[in-house]
Amino acid sequence: MRVFKFGGASVKDAEGIRNVYDVLQKVGFEDVLLVVSAMGKTTNALEVVIKDYFDKSSALQSSVQEVKKYHNQILLDLFENDKNEVFVAVKSLFSDLEYFLTHNKSPNYNFVYDQIVSFGELISTTILSHYMNFMGIQTQWIDVRNFIKTNSNYRDAEVDWVSTQKNISKNVKRKILNVTQGFLGSDENNFTTTLGREGSDYTAAIFAYCLNAESVTIWKDVPGVMNADPRYFENASLLNQISYREAIELAFYGATVIHPKTLQPLQKKEIPLYVKSFINPLLKGTSVSKGVALEPFLPCFIVKRNQLLISLSSIDFSFIMEENISEIFALFHQFKLKVNLIQNTAISFSVCVEDKFDNFKSLNTILSKKFKVDFSENVTLYTIRHFDDMATQTVEQGKKVILKQVSTETMQIVTSDDK
Ligand code: ADP
Ligand code: ASP
Ligand code: MG
């Protein structure tokens, strides 16, 4: 079985959905499982709904309306008339969303977030699956929440591999085209959970692992994995073949073309990952597989914006040692701050972190009791894998470098004056 993942960019409008059909015609669709994300920027639009809901804003109705209008437009463009049963199916999903918004009693932000944001994927897969059927490709729509089981760590749930494996091996049918949602799972009580933003690539890897799939292909708006994000670097070039190791490093440092959790399950079973263009599906793209050395060691650039650089120093000039460091890390973990760079001296300790859940303020209150805390917000972290002088110069030019760290293969530079 092959697993294909179509992300938000590939299904952002009717044209995109028609293109998925064309891709399937070209590359085959028997014995395939499609993992599909919410259309375009729907997840962001649903985040606005969530915000309006919690703010008790009068804009709530119109933010829901926006999401409805966007999908309706796509439906009207795809189907000749509104007699197709997909209209009823999508309407019913919006009714469920509205029911939740009027009846929910839980004040738990992360729980509510997952219950709402999941409609993006439920709607996109419903539309896509009906469209394929309409065009003569029979699909089996499956609700991923009956397959991927997780803990109740809403917005960043961890997979329960044992029950997930059992559900998938037992209940996914082979030899047909399955369509399911990326990003979602469900907990013990069958409440919806999500795997972290951009988590649909990971969903594809979970299914591939549990199905012993032949390969995973993630279809992108770029030709494959490049040595830099082509949005920011004019001369980015395609990497034809990379090892799991290199891909993990790139994704870990923030190359958003692959979600970092995707590689591990695939590497464990040596399932190849192809990153290909949904615009030119017959081109080779990038293949990530076992043992292939990175081709000519091209410097690879990764940019992470909106980072927070925190420097802790001891108040009484005592050393910052293992004991304090482990305590500091436990706190970062507890407050869900993702550490992207660490540097320490005898009496100070600096980290570049991402505060996705907006927790730094609360953490700072605790840290300030023990350390002198300095921090700079909105800094940019550049990582260069396989750096050389030219590459370093490219990054540093015209910027204020506030921290730099070099290891054999990787250079990391934090700058403060970048947008
Ligand atoms: P999806 O639609 O699957 O969610 P994303 O938008 O998350 O796709 O990922 C594709 C984008 O990743 C590209 O449009 C590109 O701007 C960005 N990107 C970041 N780093 C790289 C890289 N090293 N190679 C290719 N694309 C990259
Ligand atoms: N729709 C989700 C997001 O935008 C998951 C994904 O696209 O991978 O984060
Ligand atoms: Mg994405």
Tab-separated table of C-alpha atoms and ligand atoms in Angstrom:
chain	number	residue	atom	x	y	z
A	1	MET	CA	0.000	0.000	0.000
A	2	ARG	CA	1.131	3.554	-0.689
A	3	VAL	CA	0.280	6.505	1.538
A	4	PHE	CA	-0.196	9.936	-0.043
A	5	LYS	CA	-0.519	13.152	1.895
A	6	PHE	CA	-2.138	16.214	0.382
A	7	GLY	CA	-1.610	19.342	2.457
A	8	GLY	CA	-3.611	22.541	2.748
A	9	ALA	CA	-1.877	24.220	-0.188
A	10	SER	CA	-2.788	21.377	-2.547
A	11	VAL	CA	-6.514	21.555	-1.762
A	12	LYS	CA	-6.936	25.277	-1.280
A	13	ASP	CA	-9.594	25.686	-3.982
A	14	ALA	CA	-11.675	23.744	-6.504
A	15	GLU	CA	-8.771	23.800	-8.918
A	16	GLY	CA	-6.654	22.107	-6.258
A	17	ILE	CA	-9.186	19.318	-5.739
A	18	ARG	CA	-9.420	18.770	-9.480
A	19	ASN	CA	-5.647	18.602	-9.528
A	20	VAL	CA	-5.664	15.861	-6.866
A	21	TYR	CA	-7.863	13.879	-9.246
A	22	ASP	CA	-5.353	14.479	-12.060
A	23	VAL	CA	-2.431	13.453	-9.855
A	24	LEU	CA	-4.212	10.213	-8.947
A	25	GLN	CA	-4.927	9.506	-12.609
A	26	LYS	CA	-1.240	9.934	-13.380
A	27	VAL	CA	0.313	8.009	-10.492
A	28	GLY	CA	-2.394	5.419	-9.782
A	29	PHE	CA	-4.791	5.093	-6.899
A	30	GLU	CA	-5.366	1.435	-6.205
A	31	ASP	CA	-4.231	0.336	-2.759
A	32	VAL	CA	-3.639	3.920	-1.676
A	33	LEU	CA	-4.474	5.767	1.506
A	34	LEU	CA	-4.911	9.510	1.141
A	35	VAL	CA	-4.271	11.689	4.156
A	36	VAL	CA	-5.730	15.147	3.616
A	37	SER	CA	-5.358	18.428	5.523
A	38	ALA	CA	-7.845	21.235	5.940
A	39	MET	CA	-8.273	23.355	2.816
A	40	GLY	CA	-5.895	26.290	2.398
A	41	LYS	CA	-5.792	28.399	5.532
A	42	THR	CA	-8.900	26.866	7.130
A	43	THR	CA	-7.079	25.923	10.342
A	44	ASN	CA	-6.079	29.562	10.831
A	45	ALA	CA	-9.652	30.662	10.094
A	46	LEU	CA	-10.925	28.209	12.719
A	47	GLU	CA	-8.404	29.603	15.178
A	48	VAL	CA	-10.163	32.937	14.707
A	49	VAL	CA	-13.476	31.207	15.478
A	50	ILE	CA	-11.925	29.817	18.675
A	51	LYS	CA	-10.632	33.219	19.685
A	52	ASP	CA	-14.011	34.851	19.071
A	53	TYR	CA	-15.690	32.069	21.025
A	54	PHE	CA	-13.471	32.589	24.061
A	55	ASP	CA	-13.633	36.375	23.802
A	56	LYS	CA	-17.431	36.075	23.606
A	57	SER	CA	-17.048	38.343	20.609
A	58	SER	CA	-19.999	39.411	18.508
A	59	ALA	CA	-17.824	38.542	15.506
A	60	LEU	CA	-18.202	34.818	16.223
A	61	GLN	CA	-21.075	34.321	13.809
A	62	SER	CA	-19.308	36.076	11.007
A	63	SER	CA	-16.071	34.178	11.554
A	64	VAL	CA	-17.994	30.887	11.282
A	65	GLN	CA	-19.736	32.312	8.234
A	66	GLU	CA	-16.366	32.999	6.592
A	67	VAL	CA	-15.389	29.345	6.880
A	68	LYS	CA	-18.788	28.279	5.526
A	69	LYS	CA	-18.661	30.674	2.595
A	70	TYR	CA	-15.172	29.552	1.620
A	71	HIS	CA	-16.146	25.877	1.503
A	72	ASN	CA	-19.475	26.559	-0.186
A	73	GLN	CA	-17.740	28.385	-2.969
A	74	ILE	CA	-15.515	25.379	-3.539
A	75	LEU	CA	-18.516	23.034	-3.488
A	76	LEU	CA	-20.437	25.115	-6.023
A	77	ASP	CA	-17.412	25.223	-8.258
A	78	LEU	CA	-16.837	21.451	-8.072
A	79	PHE	CA	-20.359	20.091	-8.401
A	80	GLU	CA	-22.770	20.997	-11.164
A	81	ASN	CA	-25.688	21.522	-8.841
A	82	ASP	CA	-26.445	21.394	-5.162
A	83	LYS	CA	-28.347	18.104	-5.463
A	84	ASN	CA	-25.186	16.143	-4.787
A	85	GLU	CA	-25.312	14.617	-1.322
A	86	VAL	CA	-22.028	16.307	-0.413
A	87	PHE	CA	-23.988	19.517	0.253
A	88	VAL	CA	-25.997	17.774	2.957
A	89	ALA	CA	-22.885	16.134	4.407
A	90	VAL	CA	-20.983	19.417	4.692
A	91	LYS	CA	-24.042	21.229	6.043
A	92	SER	CA	-24.365	18.610	8.706
A	93	LEU	CA	-20.717	19.107	9.751
A	94	PHE	CA	-21.324	22.836	10.125
A	95	SER	CA	-24.419	22.068	12.209
A	96	ASP	CA	-22.251	19.916	14.473
A	97	LEU	CA	-19.772	22.774	14.814
A	98	GLU	CA	-22.531	25.220	15.681
A	99	TYR	CA	-24.039	22.759	18.131
A	100	PHE	CA	-20.682	22.509	19.888
A	101	LEU	CA	-20.327	26.293	20.011
A	102	THR	CA	-23.710	26.716	21.645
A	103	HIS	CA	-23.615	23.735	24.009
A	104	ASN	CA	-20.018	23.379	25.129
A	105	LYS	CA	-19.479	23.815	28.863
A	106	SER	CA	-15.755	23.104	29.080
A	107	PRO	CA	-13.533	26.081	29.904
A	108	ASN	CA	-10.419	24.122	28.855
A	109	TYR	CA	-8.935	26.123	25.982
A	110	ASN	CA	-6.863	23.309	24.503
A	111	PHE	CA	-9.773	20.863	24.621
A	112	VAL	CA	-12.123	23.330	22.943
A	113	TYR	CA	-9.444	24.170	20.385
A	114	ASP	CA	-9.232	20.566	19.203
A	115	GLN	CA	-12.995	20.068	19.084
A	116	ILE	CA	-13.354	23.113	16.824
A	117	VAL	CA	-10.234	23.061	14.681
A	118	SER	CA	-10.831	19.442	13.637
A	119	PHE	CA	-13.778	20.471	11.455
A	120	GLY	CA	-11.269	21.714	8.878
A	121	GLU	CA	-10.063	18.203	8.101
A	122	LEU	CA	-13.510	16.604	8.479
A	123	ILE	CA	-14.907	19.002	5.878
A	124	SER	CA	-11.989	18.809	3.435
A	125	THR	CA	-11.979	15.005	3.350
A	126	THR	CA	-15.759	14.909	2.949
A	127	ILE	CA	-15.549	17.215	-0.062
A	128	LEU	CA	-12.573	15.468	-1.601
A	129	SER	CA	-14.002	12.015	-1.145
A	130	HIS	CA	-17.364	12.960	-2.689
A	131	TYR	CA	-15.619	14.645	-5.589
A	132	MET	CA	-13.571	11.541	-6.371
A	133	ASN	CA	-16.737	9.436	-6.283
A	134	PHE	CA	-18.471	11.974	-8.523
A	135	MET	CA	-15.589	11.667	-10.997
A	136	GLY	CA	-15.782	7.883	-10.970
A	137	ILE	CA	-13.009	7.016	-8.532
A	138	GLN	CA	-14.609	5.072	-5.706
A	139	THR	CA	-13.282	6.029	-2.275
A	140	GLN	CA	-13.686	4.822	1.250
A	141	TRP	CA	-13.928	7.820	3.640
A	142	ILE	CA	-12.612	6.885	7.033
A	143	ASP	CA	-12.809	8.787	10.283
A	144	VAL	CA	-9.225	8.876	11.510
A	145	ARG	CA	-10.444	9.249	15.095
A	146	ASN	CA	-11.453	5.584	15.029
A	147	PHE	CA	-7.874	4.654	14.154
A	148	ILE	CA	-5.345	7.002	15.722
A	149	LYS	CA	-5.691	6.898	19.499
A	150	THR	CA	-3.815	9.403	21.639
A	151	ASN	CA	-3.501	10.679	25.167
A	152	SER	CA	-5.528	13.731	26.211
A	153	ASN	CA	-2.759	16.248	25.728
A	154	TYR	CA	-4.988	18.431	23.567
A	155	ARG	CA	-3.269	20.397	20.770
A	156	ASP	CA	-0.131	18.282	21.021
A	157	ALA	CA	-1.387	14.779	21.662
A	158	GLU	CA	0.888	11.761	21.810
A	159	VAL	CA	0.036	8.625	19.885
A	160	ASP	CA	-0.894	5.442	21.690
A	161	TRP	CA	0.926	3.160	19.304
A	162	VAL	CA	-0.457	-0.122	20.614
A	163	SER	CA	-4.132	0.618	20.076
A	164	THR	CA	-3.441	2.638	16.939
A	165	GLN	CA	-1.553	-0.289	15.432
A	166	LYS	CA	-4.370	-2.657	16.352
A	167	ASN	CA	-7.087	-0.445	14.840
A	168	ILE	CA	-5.191	0.154	11.633
A	169	SER	CA	-4.126	-3.436	10.974
A	170	LYS	CA	-7.604	-4.711	11.670
A	171	ASN	CA	-9.778	-2.158	9.955
A	172	VAL	CA	-8.070	-0.411	7.049
A	173	LYS	CA	-9.203	-2.076	3.840
A	174	ARG	CA	-6.608	-2.793	1.189
A	175	LYS	CA	-6.908	-2.577	-2.600
A	176	ILE	CA	-9.139	0.464	-2.522
A	177	LEU	CA	-8.658	4.214	-2.262
A	178	ASN	CA	-9.034	5.262	1.365
A	179	VAL	CA	-9.446	8.930	2.277
A	180	THR	CA	-8.801	10.150	5.788
A	181	GLN	CA	-8.001	13.247	7.825
A	182	GLY	CA	-4.530	14.382	8.739
A	183	PHE	CA	-3.687	16.001	12.080
A	184	LEU	CA	-6.504	14.407	14.138
A	185	GLY	CA	-6.831	11.589	16.624
A	186	SER	CA	-9.022	10.799	19.591
A	187	ASP	CA	-8.461	10.072	23.243
A	188	GLU	CA	-9.736	7.401	25.596
A	189	ASN	CA	-13.089	9.130	25.914
A	190	ASN	CA	-13.319	9.525	22.144
A	191	PHE	CA	-12.853	13.269	22.276
A	192	THR	CA	-11.019	14.694	19.308
A	193	THR	CA	-7.338	15.477	19.773
A	194	THR	CA	-4.779	17.035	17.410
A	195	LEU	CA	-1.151	16.150	16.845
A	196	GLY	CA	0.288	19.675	16.682
A	197	ARG	CA	0.068	22.265	13.918
A	198	GLU	CA	1.160	21.002	10.525
A	199	GLY	CA	0.798	17.475	11.875
A	200	SER	CA	-0.737	15.855	8.776
A	201	ASP	CA	2.643	14.671	7.480
A	202	TYR	CA	2.984	12.819	10.762
A	203	THR	CA	-0.439	11.192	10.272
A	204	ALA	CA	0.771	9.829	6.948
A	205	ALA	CA	3.826	8.357	8.677
A	206	ILE	CA	1.694	6.776	11.424
A	207	PHE	CA	-0.483	4.995	8.870
A	208	ALA	CA	2.527	3.969	6.800
A	209	TYR	CA	4.214	2.505	9.861
A	210	CYS	CA	1.158	0.560	10.974
A	211	LEU	CA	0.348	-0.656	7.456
A	212	ASN	CA	3.968	-1.540	6.574
A	213	ALA	CA	3.393	0.668	3.573
A	214	GLU	CA	5.541	0.531	0.490
A	215	SER	CA	6.160	4.298	0.588
A	216	VAL	CA	4.826	7.681	1.665
A	217	THR	CA	4.520	10.585	-0.754
A	218	ILE	CA	3.846	14.077	0.483
A	219	TRP	CA	2.616	16.305	-2.332
A	220	LYS	CA	3.819	19.884	-2.094
A	221	ASP	CA	3.783	23.197	-3.928
A	222	VAL	CA	7.586	22.948	-4.286
A	223	PRO	CA	9.600	20.464	-6.388
A	224	GLY	CA	10.768	18.607	-3.256
A	225	VAL	CA	13.078	19.268	-0.340
A	226	MET	CA	15.378	22.103	-1.312
A	227	ASN	CA	18.502	23.439	0.337
A	228	ALA	CA	16.475	26.425	1.543
A	229	ASP	CA	12.899	27.642	1.643
A	230	PRO	CA	12.422	29.052	-1.871
A	231	ARG	CA	10.130	31.729	-0.421
A	232	TYR	CA	13.123	33.344	1.274
A	233	PHE	CA	16.114	32.203	-0.780
A	234	GLU	CA	16.138	33.002	-4.469
A	235	ASN	CA	18.600	30.346	-5.549
A	236	ALA	CA	17.313	27.356	-3.644
A	237	SER	CA	18.061	24.061	-5.346
A	238	LEU	CA	16.427	20.656	-5.142
A	239	LEU	CA	17.990	17.859	-3.096
A	240	ASN	CA	17.349	14.713	-5.132
A	241	GLN	CA	18.204	12.177	-2.464
A	242	ILE	CA	18.806	12.534	1.237
A	243	SER	CA	19.166	10.153	4.126
A	244	TYR	CA	16.653	9.883	6.974
A	245	ARG	CA	19.321	11.378	9.189
A	246	GLU	CA	19.709	14.482	7.044
A	247	ALA	CA	15.943	14.868	6.682
A	248	ILE	CA	15.462	14.585	10.439
A	249	GLU	CA	18.136	17.207	11.031
A	250	LEU	CA	16.596	19.593	8.489
A	251	ALA	CA	13.071	19.114	9.820
A	252	PHE	CA	14.217	19.363	13.429
A	253	TYR	CA	15.918	22.691	12.801
A	254	GLY	CA	12.764	23.963	11.159
A	255	ALA	CA	12.622	23.169	7.435
A	256	THR	CA	8.826	23.262	7.393
A	257	VAL	CA	8.536	21.205	4.234
A	258	ILE	CA	8.471	18.052	6.430
A	259	HIS	CA	6.951	17.902	9.895
A	260	PRO	CA	9.751	16.789	12.246
A	261	LYS	CA	7.837	13.875	13.767
A	262	THR	CA	7.316	12.286	10.351
A	263	LEU	CA	10.722	10.734	9.875
A	264	GLN	CA	11.147	8.537	12.925
A	265	PRO	CA	8.376	6.000	12.259
A	266	LEU	CA	9.413	5.776	8.620
A	267	GLN	CA	13.076	5.335	9.421
A	268	LYS	CA	12.290	2.554	11.892
A	269	LYS	CA	10.762	0.445	9.127
A	270	GLU	CA	12.890	1.874	6.333
A	271	ILE	CA	9.835	3.072	4.450
A	272	PRO	CA	10.925	5.569	1.776
A	273	LEU	CA	9.495	9.080	1.867
A	274	TYR	CA	9.028	10.974	-1.377
A	275	VAL	CA	8.480	14.704	-1.386
A	276	LYS	CA	7.012	15.673	-4.735
A	277	SER	CA	5.372	18.507	-6.582
A	278	PHE	CA	1.605	18.282	-6.970
A	279	ILE	CA	2.013	20.552	-9.986
A	280	ASN	CA	4.412	18.196	-11.784
A	281	PRO	CA	3.600	14.829	-10.236
A	282	LEU	CA	5.712	12.829	-12.642
A	283	LEU	CA	8.944	14.568	-11.672
A	284	LYS	CA	11.094	12.682	-9.215
A	285	GLY	CA	11.182	15.197	-6.388
A	286	THR	CA	13.191	14.247	-3.325
A	287	SER	CA	13.594	10.738	-2.071
A	288	VAL	CA	14.382	10.215	1.588
A	289	SER	CA	15.597	6.740	2.311
A	290	LYS	CA	18.092	4.549	4.029
A	291	GLY	CA	21.786	5.053	3.792
A	292	VAL	CA	22.002	7.483	0.910
A	293	ALA	CA	24.629	10.043	1.686
A	294	LEU	CA	23.663	13.627	1.190
A	295	GLU	CA	24.614	14.515	-2.304
A	296	PRO	CA	27.310	17.147	-2.800
A	297	PHE	CA	27.371	18.773	0.591
A	298	LEU	CA	25.333	21.807	-0.301
A	299	PRO	CA	24.865	24.272	2.527
A	300	CYS	CA	21.228	24.040	3.686
A	301	PHE	CA	19.557	27.100	5.186
A	302	ILE	CA	16.724	27.037	7.694
A	303	VAL	CA	15.036	30.115	9.077
A	304	LYS	CA	12.921	30.217	12.221
A	305	ARG	CA	11.280	33.511	13.011
A	306	ASN	CA	9.548	34.740	16.156
A	307	GLN	CA	11.991	33.093	18.491
A	308	LEU	CA	12.666	34.118	22.038
A	309	LEU	CA	16.240	34.351	23.272
A	310	ILE	CA	16.405	33.873	27.032
A	311	SER	CA	19.586	34.360	29.065
A	312	LEU	CA	19.703	33.206	32.633
A	313	SER	CA	22.549	34.089	34.938
A	314	SER	CA	23.054	33.256	38.549
A	315	ILE	CA	22.243	36.083	40.913
A	316	ASP	CA	25.134	35.296	43.309
A	317	PHE	CA	27.817	34.363	40.764
A	318	SER	CA	27.449	30.688	41.546
A	319	PHE	CA	27.977	28.315	38.627
A	320	ILE	CA	25.176	27.100	36.448
A	321	MET	CA	25.697	23.375	36.661
A	322	GLU	CA	23.932	20.121	35.883
A	323	GLU	CA	21.574	20.546	38.772
A	324	ASN	CA	20.244	23.974	37.762
A	325	ILE	CA	20.268	23.030	34.106
A	326	SER	CA	18.096	19.995	34.665
A	327	GLU	CA	15.737	22.085	36.751
A	328	ILE	CA	15.553	24.738	34.030
A	329	PHE	CA	14.856	22.104	31.392
A	330	ALA	CA	12.137	20.502	33.449
A	331	LEU	CA	10.464	23.912	33.589
A	332	PHE	CA	10.788	24.447	29.833
A	333	HIS	CA	9.199	21.078	29.313
A	334	GLN	CA	6.422	21.796	31.776
A	335	PHE	CA	5.627	25.118	30.088
A	336	LYS	CA	5.904	23.577	26.601
A	337	LEU	CA	8.646	25.873	25.371
A	338	LYS	CA	10.540	24.234	22.551
A	339	VAL	CA	14.276	24.731	22.869
A	340	ASN	CA	16.038	25.255	19.545
A	341	LEU	CA	19.515	26.253	20.725
A	342	ILE	CA	21.471	26.077	23.972
A	343	GLN	CA	24.633	27.862	25.002
A	344	ASN	CA	26.151	28.036	28.432
A	345	THR	CA	29.100	29.547	30.239
A	346	ALA	CA	30.100	29.154	33.889
A	347	ILE	CA	27.543	31.553	35.266
A	348	SER	CA	25.100	32.050	32.432
A	349	PHE	CA	22.857	29.959	30.262
A	350	SER	CA	21.185	31.053	27.025
A	351	VAL	CA	18.469	29.347	25.051
A	352	CYS	CA	16.589	30.191	21.930
A	353	VAL	CA	13.047	28.939	22.298
A	354	GLU	CA	9.687	28.931	20.642
A	355	ASP	CA	6.764	29.871	22.845
A	356	LYS	CA	3.937	28.362	20.808
A	357	PHE	CA	1.545	28.217	23.725
A	358	ASP	CA	2.261	31.704	25.066
A	359	ASN	CA	3.586	30.480	28.384
A	360	PHE	CA	6.782	32.483	28.813
A	361	LYS	CA	5.244	35.098	31.100
A	362	SER	CA	4.229	32.508	33.677
A	363	LEU	CA	7.545	30.704	33.374
A	364	ASN	CA	9.465	33.945	33.802
A	365	THR	CA	7.814	34.551	37.156
A	366	ILE	CA	9.243	31.271	38.395
A	367	LEU	CA	12.679	31.647	36.798
A	368	SER	CA	13.129	35.200	38.105
A	369	LYS	CA	13.011	33.937	41.674
A	370	LYS	CA	16.274	32.057	41.122
A	371	PHE	CA	18.054	33.712	38.222
A	372	LYS	CA	18.603	37.024	36.613
A	373	VAL	CA	16.524	36.700	33.449
A	374	ASP	CA	17.171	38.688	30.275
A	375	PHE	CA	15.267	38.067	27.106
A	376	SER	CA	14.878	39.346	23.558
A	377	GLU	CA	11.652	38.740	21.722
A	378	ASN	CA	11.125	38.281	18.006
A	379	VAL	CA	14.631	37.202	17.174
A	380	THR	CA	15.373	35.020	14.152
A	381	LEU	CA	17.269	31.764	14.312
A	382	TYR	CA	19.208	30.722	11.212
A	383	THR	CA	20.591	27.231	10.972
A	384	ILE	CA	23.090	26.346	8.258
A	385	ARG	CA	23.802	22.659	7.772
A	386	HIS	CA	27.114	22.030	5.990
A	387	PHE	CA	28.047	25.698	6.290
A	388	ASP	CA	30.910	27.393	4.534
A	389	ASP	CA	32.187	30.978	4.507
A	390	MET	CA	29.927	32.068	1.683
A	391	ALA	CA	26.850	30.608	3.351
A	392	THR	CA	27.672	32.281	6.644
A	393	GLN	CA	28.178	35.594	4.919
A	394	THR	CA	24.843	35.297	3.122
A	395	VAL	CA	23.069	34.946	6.443
A	396	GLU	CA	24.972	37.548	8.411
A	397	GLN	CA	24.943	40.295	5.823
A	398	GLY	CA	23.106	43.380	7.041
A	399	LYS	CA	21.965	41.756	10.269
A	400	LYS	CA	22.800	42.143	13.901
A	401	VAL	CA	24.177	38.823	15.131
A	402	ILE	CA	23.487	38.327	18.823
A	403	LEU	CA	24.545	34.736	19.253
A	404	LYS	CA	26.402	32.197	17.185
A	405	GLN	CA	27.154	28.538	17.705
A	406	VAL	CA	29.223	26.230	15.578
A	407	SER	CA	29.493	22.453	15.521
A	408	THR	CA	31.101	20.230	12.887
A	409	GLU	CA	28.204	20.248	10.489
A	410	THR	CA	25.893	22.930	11.740
A	411	MET	CA	26.109	26.639	12.401
A	412	GLN	CA	23.334	28.480	14.224
A	413	ILE	CA	23.038	32.240	14.211
A	414	VAL	CA	20.548	34.342	16.142
A	415	THR	CA	19.856	37.796	14.743
A	416	SER	CA	17.742	40.551	16.162
A	417	ASP	CA	16.939	42.886	13.309
A	418	ASP	CA	15.063	40.735	10.889
A	419	LYS	CA	11.443	40.720	9.921
B	1	ADP	P1	1.398	21.676	3.130
B	1	ADP	O1	0.477	22.210	2.104
B	1	ADP	O2	1.671	20.232	2.984
B	1	ADP	O3	1.003	22.049	4.526
B	1	ADP	P2	3.601	23.403	3.637
B	1	ADP	O4	3.171	24.749	3.170
B	1	ADP	O5	3.562	23.121	5.095
B	1	ADP	O6	2.790	22.332	2.821
B	1	ADP	O7	5.064	23.068	3.108
B	1	ADP	C1	5.517	23.490	1.855
B	1	ADP	C2	6.285	24.778	1.996
B	1	ADP	O8	7.457	24.533	2.776
B	1	ADP	C3	6.831	25.341	0.716
B	1	ADP	O9	5.884	26.151	0.072
B	1	ADP	C4	8.072	26.083	1.144
B	1	ADP	O10	7.833	27.481	1.188
B	1	ADP	C5	8.339	25.603	2.572
B	1	ADP	N1	9.720	25.146	2.795
B	1	ADP	C6	10.444	25.403	3.921
B	1	ADP	N2	11.646	24.871	3.856
B	1	ADP	C7	11.742	24.230	2.665
B	1	ADP	C8	12.759	23.451	2.029
B	1	ADP	N3	13.940	23.230	2.607
B	1	ADP	N4	12.485	22.922	0.808
B	1	ADP	C9	11.298	23.123	0.229
B	1	ADP	N5	10.291	23.861	0.771
B	1	ADP	C10	10.495	24.404	1.974
B	2	ASP	N1	-4.517	21.657	9.131
B	2	ASP	C1	-3.473	21.531	10.123
B	2	ASP	C2	-2.652	22.795	10.189
B	2	ASP	O1	-2.825	23.678	9.367
B	2	ASP	C3	-2.614	20.321	9.922
B	2	ASP	C4	-1.799	20.312	8.658
B	2	ASP	O2	-2.127	21.025	7.698
B	2	ASP	O3	-0.834	19.561	8.591
B	2	ASP	O4	-1.852	22.930	11.075
B	3	MG	MG	1.061	22.740	6.174
